[in-house]
PDB file of C-alpha atoms in Angstrom:
ATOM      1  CA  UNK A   1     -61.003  77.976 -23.359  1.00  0.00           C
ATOM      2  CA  UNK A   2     -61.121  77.580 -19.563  1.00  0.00           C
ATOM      3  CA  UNK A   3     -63.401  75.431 -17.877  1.00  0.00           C
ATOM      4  CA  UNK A   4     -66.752  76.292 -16.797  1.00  0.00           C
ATOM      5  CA  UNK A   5     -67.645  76.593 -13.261  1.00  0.00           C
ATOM      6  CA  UNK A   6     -71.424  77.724 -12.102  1.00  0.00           C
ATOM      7  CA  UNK A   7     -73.214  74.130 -11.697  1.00  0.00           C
ATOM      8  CA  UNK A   8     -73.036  71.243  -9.706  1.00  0.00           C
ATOM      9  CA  UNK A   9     -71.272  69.943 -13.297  1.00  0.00           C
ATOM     10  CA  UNK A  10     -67.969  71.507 -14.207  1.00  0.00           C
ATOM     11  CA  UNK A  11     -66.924  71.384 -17.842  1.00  0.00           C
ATOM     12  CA  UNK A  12     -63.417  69.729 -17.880  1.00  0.00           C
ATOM     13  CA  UNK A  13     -60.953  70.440 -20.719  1.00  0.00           C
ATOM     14  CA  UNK A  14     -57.403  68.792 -21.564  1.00  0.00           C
ATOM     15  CA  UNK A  15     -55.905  71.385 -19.284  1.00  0.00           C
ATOM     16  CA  UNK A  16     -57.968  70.839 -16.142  1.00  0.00           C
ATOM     17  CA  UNK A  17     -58.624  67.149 -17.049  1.00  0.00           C
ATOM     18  CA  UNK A  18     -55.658  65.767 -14.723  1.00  0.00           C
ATOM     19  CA  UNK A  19     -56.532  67.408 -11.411  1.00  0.00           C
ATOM     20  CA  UNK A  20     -59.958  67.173 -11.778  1.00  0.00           C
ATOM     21  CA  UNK A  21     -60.249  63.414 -13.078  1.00  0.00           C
ATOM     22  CA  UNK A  22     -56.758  62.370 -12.608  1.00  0.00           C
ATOM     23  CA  UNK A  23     -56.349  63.189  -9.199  1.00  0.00           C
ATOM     24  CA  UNK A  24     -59.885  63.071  -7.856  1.00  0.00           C
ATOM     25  CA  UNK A  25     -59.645  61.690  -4.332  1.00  0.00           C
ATOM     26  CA  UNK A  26     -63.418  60.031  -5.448  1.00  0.00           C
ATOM     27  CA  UNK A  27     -64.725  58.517  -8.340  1.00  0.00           C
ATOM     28  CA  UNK A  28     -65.487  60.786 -11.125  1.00  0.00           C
ATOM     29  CA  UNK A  29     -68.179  60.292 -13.326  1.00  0.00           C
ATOM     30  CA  UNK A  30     -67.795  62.205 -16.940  1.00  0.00           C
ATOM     31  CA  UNK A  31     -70.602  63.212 -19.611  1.00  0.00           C
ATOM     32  CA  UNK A  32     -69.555  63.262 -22.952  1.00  0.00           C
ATOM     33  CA  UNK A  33     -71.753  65.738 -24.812  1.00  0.00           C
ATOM     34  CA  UNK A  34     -72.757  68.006 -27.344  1.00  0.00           C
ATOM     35  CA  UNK A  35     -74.920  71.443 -27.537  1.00  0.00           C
ATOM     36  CA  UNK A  36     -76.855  69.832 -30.463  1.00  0.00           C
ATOM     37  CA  UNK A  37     -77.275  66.181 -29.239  1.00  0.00           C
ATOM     38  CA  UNK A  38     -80.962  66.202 -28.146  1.00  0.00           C
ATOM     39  CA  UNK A  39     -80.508  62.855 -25.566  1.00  0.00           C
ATOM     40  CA  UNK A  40     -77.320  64.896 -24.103  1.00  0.00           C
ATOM     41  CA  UNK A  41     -79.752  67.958 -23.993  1.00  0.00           C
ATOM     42  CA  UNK A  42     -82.460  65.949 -21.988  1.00  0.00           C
ATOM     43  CA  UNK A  43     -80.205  63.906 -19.534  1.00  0.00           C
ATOM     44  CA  UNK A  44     -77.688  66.711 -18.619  1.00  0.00           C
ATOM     45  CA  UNK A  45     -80.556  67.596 -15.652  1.00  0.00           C
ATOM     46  CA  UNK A  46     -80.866  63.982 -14.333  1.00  0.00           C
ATOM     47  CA  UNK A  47     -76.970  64.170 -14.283  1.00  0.00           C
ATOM     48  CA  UNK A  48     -77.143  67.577 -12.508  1.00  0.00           C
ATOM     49  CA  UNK A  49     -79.528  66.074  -9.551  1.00  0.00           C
ATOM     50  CA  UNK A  50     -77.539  62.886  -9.074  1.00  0.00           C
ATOM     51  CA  UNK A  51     -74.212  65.243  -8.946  1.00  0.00           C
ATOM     52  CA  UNK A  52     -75.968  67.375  -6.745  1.00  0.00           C
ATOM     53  CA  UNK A  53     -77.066  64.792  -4.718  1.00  0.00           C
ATOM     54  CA  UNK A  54     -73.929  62.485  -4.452  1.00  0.00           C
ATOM     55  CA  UNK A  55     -71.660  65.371  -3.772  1.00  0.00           C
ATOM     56  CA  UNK A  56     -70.066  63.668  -1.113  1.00  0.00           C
ATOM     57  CA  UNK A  57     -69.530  60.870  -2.788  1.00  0.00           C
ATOM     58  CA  UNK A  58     -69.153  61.638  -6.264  1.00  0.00           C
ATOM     59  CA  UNK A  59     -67.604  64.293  -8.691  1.00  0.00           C
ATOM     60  CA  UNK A  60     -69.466  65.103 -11.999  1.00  0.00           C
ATOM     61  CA  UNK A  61     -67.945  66.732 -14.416  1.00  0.00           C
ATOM     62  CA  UNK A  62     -69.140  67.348 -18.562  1.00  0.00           C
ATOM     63  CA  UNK A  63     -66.688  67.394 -21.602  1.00  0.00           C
ATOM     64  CA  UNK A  64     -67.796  69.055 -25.027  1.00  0.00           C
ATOM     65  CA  UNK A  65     -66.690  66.707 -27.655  1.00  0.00           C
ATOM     66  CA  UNK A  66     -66.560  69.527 -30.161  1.00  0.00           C
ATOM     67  CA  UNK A  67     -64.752  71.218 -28.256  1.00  0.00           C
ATOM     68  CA  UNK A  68     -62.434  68.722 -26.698  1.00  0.00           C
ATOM     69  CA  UNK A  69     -62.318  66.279 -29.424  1.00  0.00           C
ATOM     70  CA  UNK A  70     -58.631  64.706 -28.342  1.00  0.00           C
ATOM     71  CA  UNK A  71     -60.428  63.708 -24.500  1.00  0.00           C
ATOM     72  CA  UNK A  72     -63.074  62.337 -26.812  1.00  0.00           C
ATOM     73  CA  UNK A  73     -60.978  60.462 -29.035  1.00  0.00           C
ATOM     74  CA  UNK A  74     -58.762  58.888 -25.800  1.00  0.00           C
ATOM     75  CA  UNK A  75     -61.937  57.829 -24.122  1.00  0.00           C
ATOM     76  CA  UNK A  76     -63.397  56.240 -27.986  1.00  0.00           C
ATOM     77  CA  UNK A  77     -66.410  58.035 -28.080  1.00  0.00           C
ATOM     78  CA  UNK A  78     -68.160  57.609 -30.679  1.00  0.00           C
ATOM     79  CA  UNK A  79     -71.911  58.167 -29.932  1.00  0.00           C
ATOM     80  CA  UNK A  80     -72.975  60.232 -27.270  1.00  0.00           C
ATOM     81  CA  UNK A  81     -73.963  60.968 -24.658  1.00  0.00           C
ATOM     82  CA  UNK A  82     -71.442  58.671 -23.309  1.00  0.00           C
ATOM     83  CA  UNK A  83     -70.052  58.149 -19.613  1.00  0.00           C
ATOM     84  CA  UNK A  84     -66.980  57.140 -18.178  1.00  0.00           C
ATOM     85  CA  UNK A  85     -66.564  56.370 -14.520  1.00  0.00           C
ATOM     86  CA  UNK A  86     -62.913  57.005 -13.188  1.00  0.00           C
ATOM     87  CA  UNK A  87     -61.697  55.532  -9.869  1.00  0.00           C
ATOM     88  CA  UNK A  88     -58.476  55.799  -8.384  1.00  0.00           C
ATOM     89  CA  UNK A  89     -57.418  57.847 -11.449  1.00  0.00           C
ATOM     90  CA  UNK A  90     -58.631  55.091 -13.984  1.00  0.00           C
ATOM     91  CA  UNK A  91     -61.393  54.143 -16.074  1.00  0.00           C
ATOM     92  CA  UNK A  92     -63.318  51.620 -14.561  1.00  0.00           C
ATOM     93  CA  UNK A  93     -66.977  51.659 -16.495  1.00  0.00           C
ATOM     94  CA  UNK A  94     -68.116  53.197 -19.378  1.00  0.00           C
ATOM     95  CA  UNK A  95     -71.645  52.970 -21.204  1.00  0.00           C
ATOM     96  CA  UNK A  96     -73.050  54.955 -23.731  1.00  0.00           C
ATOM     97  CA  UNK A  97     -76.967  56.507 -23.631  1.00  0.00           C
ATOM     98  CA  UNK A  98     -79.011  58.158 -22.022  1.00  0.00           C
ATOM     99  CA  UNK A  99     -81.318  56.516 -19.142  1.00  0.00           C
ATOM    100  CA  UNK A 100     -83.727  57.416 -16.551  1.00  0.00           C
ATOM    101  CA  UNK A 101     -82.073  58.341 -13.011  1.00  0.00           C
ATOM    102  CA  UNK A 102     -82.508  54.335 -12.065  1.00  0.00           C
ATOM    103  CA  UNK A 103     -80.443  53.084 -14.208  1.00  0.00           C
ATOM    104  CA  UNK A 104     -77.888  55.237 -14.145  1.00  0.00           C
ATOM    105  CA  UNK A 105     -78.102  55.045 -10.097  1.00  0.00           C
ATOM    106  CA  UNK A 106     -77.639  51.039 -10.912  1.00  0.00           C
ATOM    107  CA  UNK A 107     -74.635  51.765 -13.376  1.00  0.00           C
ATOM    108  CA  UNK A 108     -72.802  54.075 -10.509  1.00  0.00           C
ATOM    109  CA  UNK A 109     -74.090  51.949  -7.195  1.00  0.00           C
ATOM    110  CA  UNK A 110     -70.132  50.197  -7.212  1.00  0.00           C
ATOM    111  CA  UNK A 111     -68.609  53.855  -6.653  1.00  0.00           C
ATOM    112  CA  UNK A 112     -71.420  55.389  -4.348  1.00  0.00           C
ATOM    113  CA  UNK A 113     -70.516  53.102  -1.063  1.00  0.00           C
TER     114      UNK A 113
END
């Protein structure tokens, strides 16, 4: 399945997952979700105004974990939603939850200079 395209959130899959995380010339901040994980459900818009926001700054991008269950599985994801921060083409902070648009401002304030 190819990625999806429409929002200021892309859907990455294993395929895509190298140019658009990989080789991101800024940090990338992922969403690990699910259609039928209610938190995922109510966060994805906070994460759609802070990508839309930090576009500059900042790529966003979403991965199913249904339906990319190997990204999932390299990244240990075990509860979502989760987030991973890459920088430079490597993790460099992960947290699982869902927050209000503070805290997750406060988690990504290192990458957003």
């Amino acid at each position: 399945m190819a990625a999806k395209r429409g929002g200021p959130v892309d859907s990455v899959t294993e395929q895509t997952f190298p140019v658009r995380v990989l080789q991101a010339k800024r940090p990338v901040l992922i969403q690990f979700w699910a259609p039928w994980c209610g938190p995922c459900i109510r966060i994805t818009p906070v994460i759609e105004e802070l990508a839309a926001e930090r576009a500059g700054v900042l790529d966003v991008v979403k991965i199913n974990v249904d339906e990319q269950s190997g990204l999932a599985d390299r990244h240990t994801v075990s509860s979502i939603p989760a987030f991973v921060v890459y920088a430079d083409g490597v993790p460099a902070k992960a947290w699982t939850g869902a927050a209000p648009k503070p805290i997750l401002e406060r988690h990504l304030s290192a990458f957003l200079r």
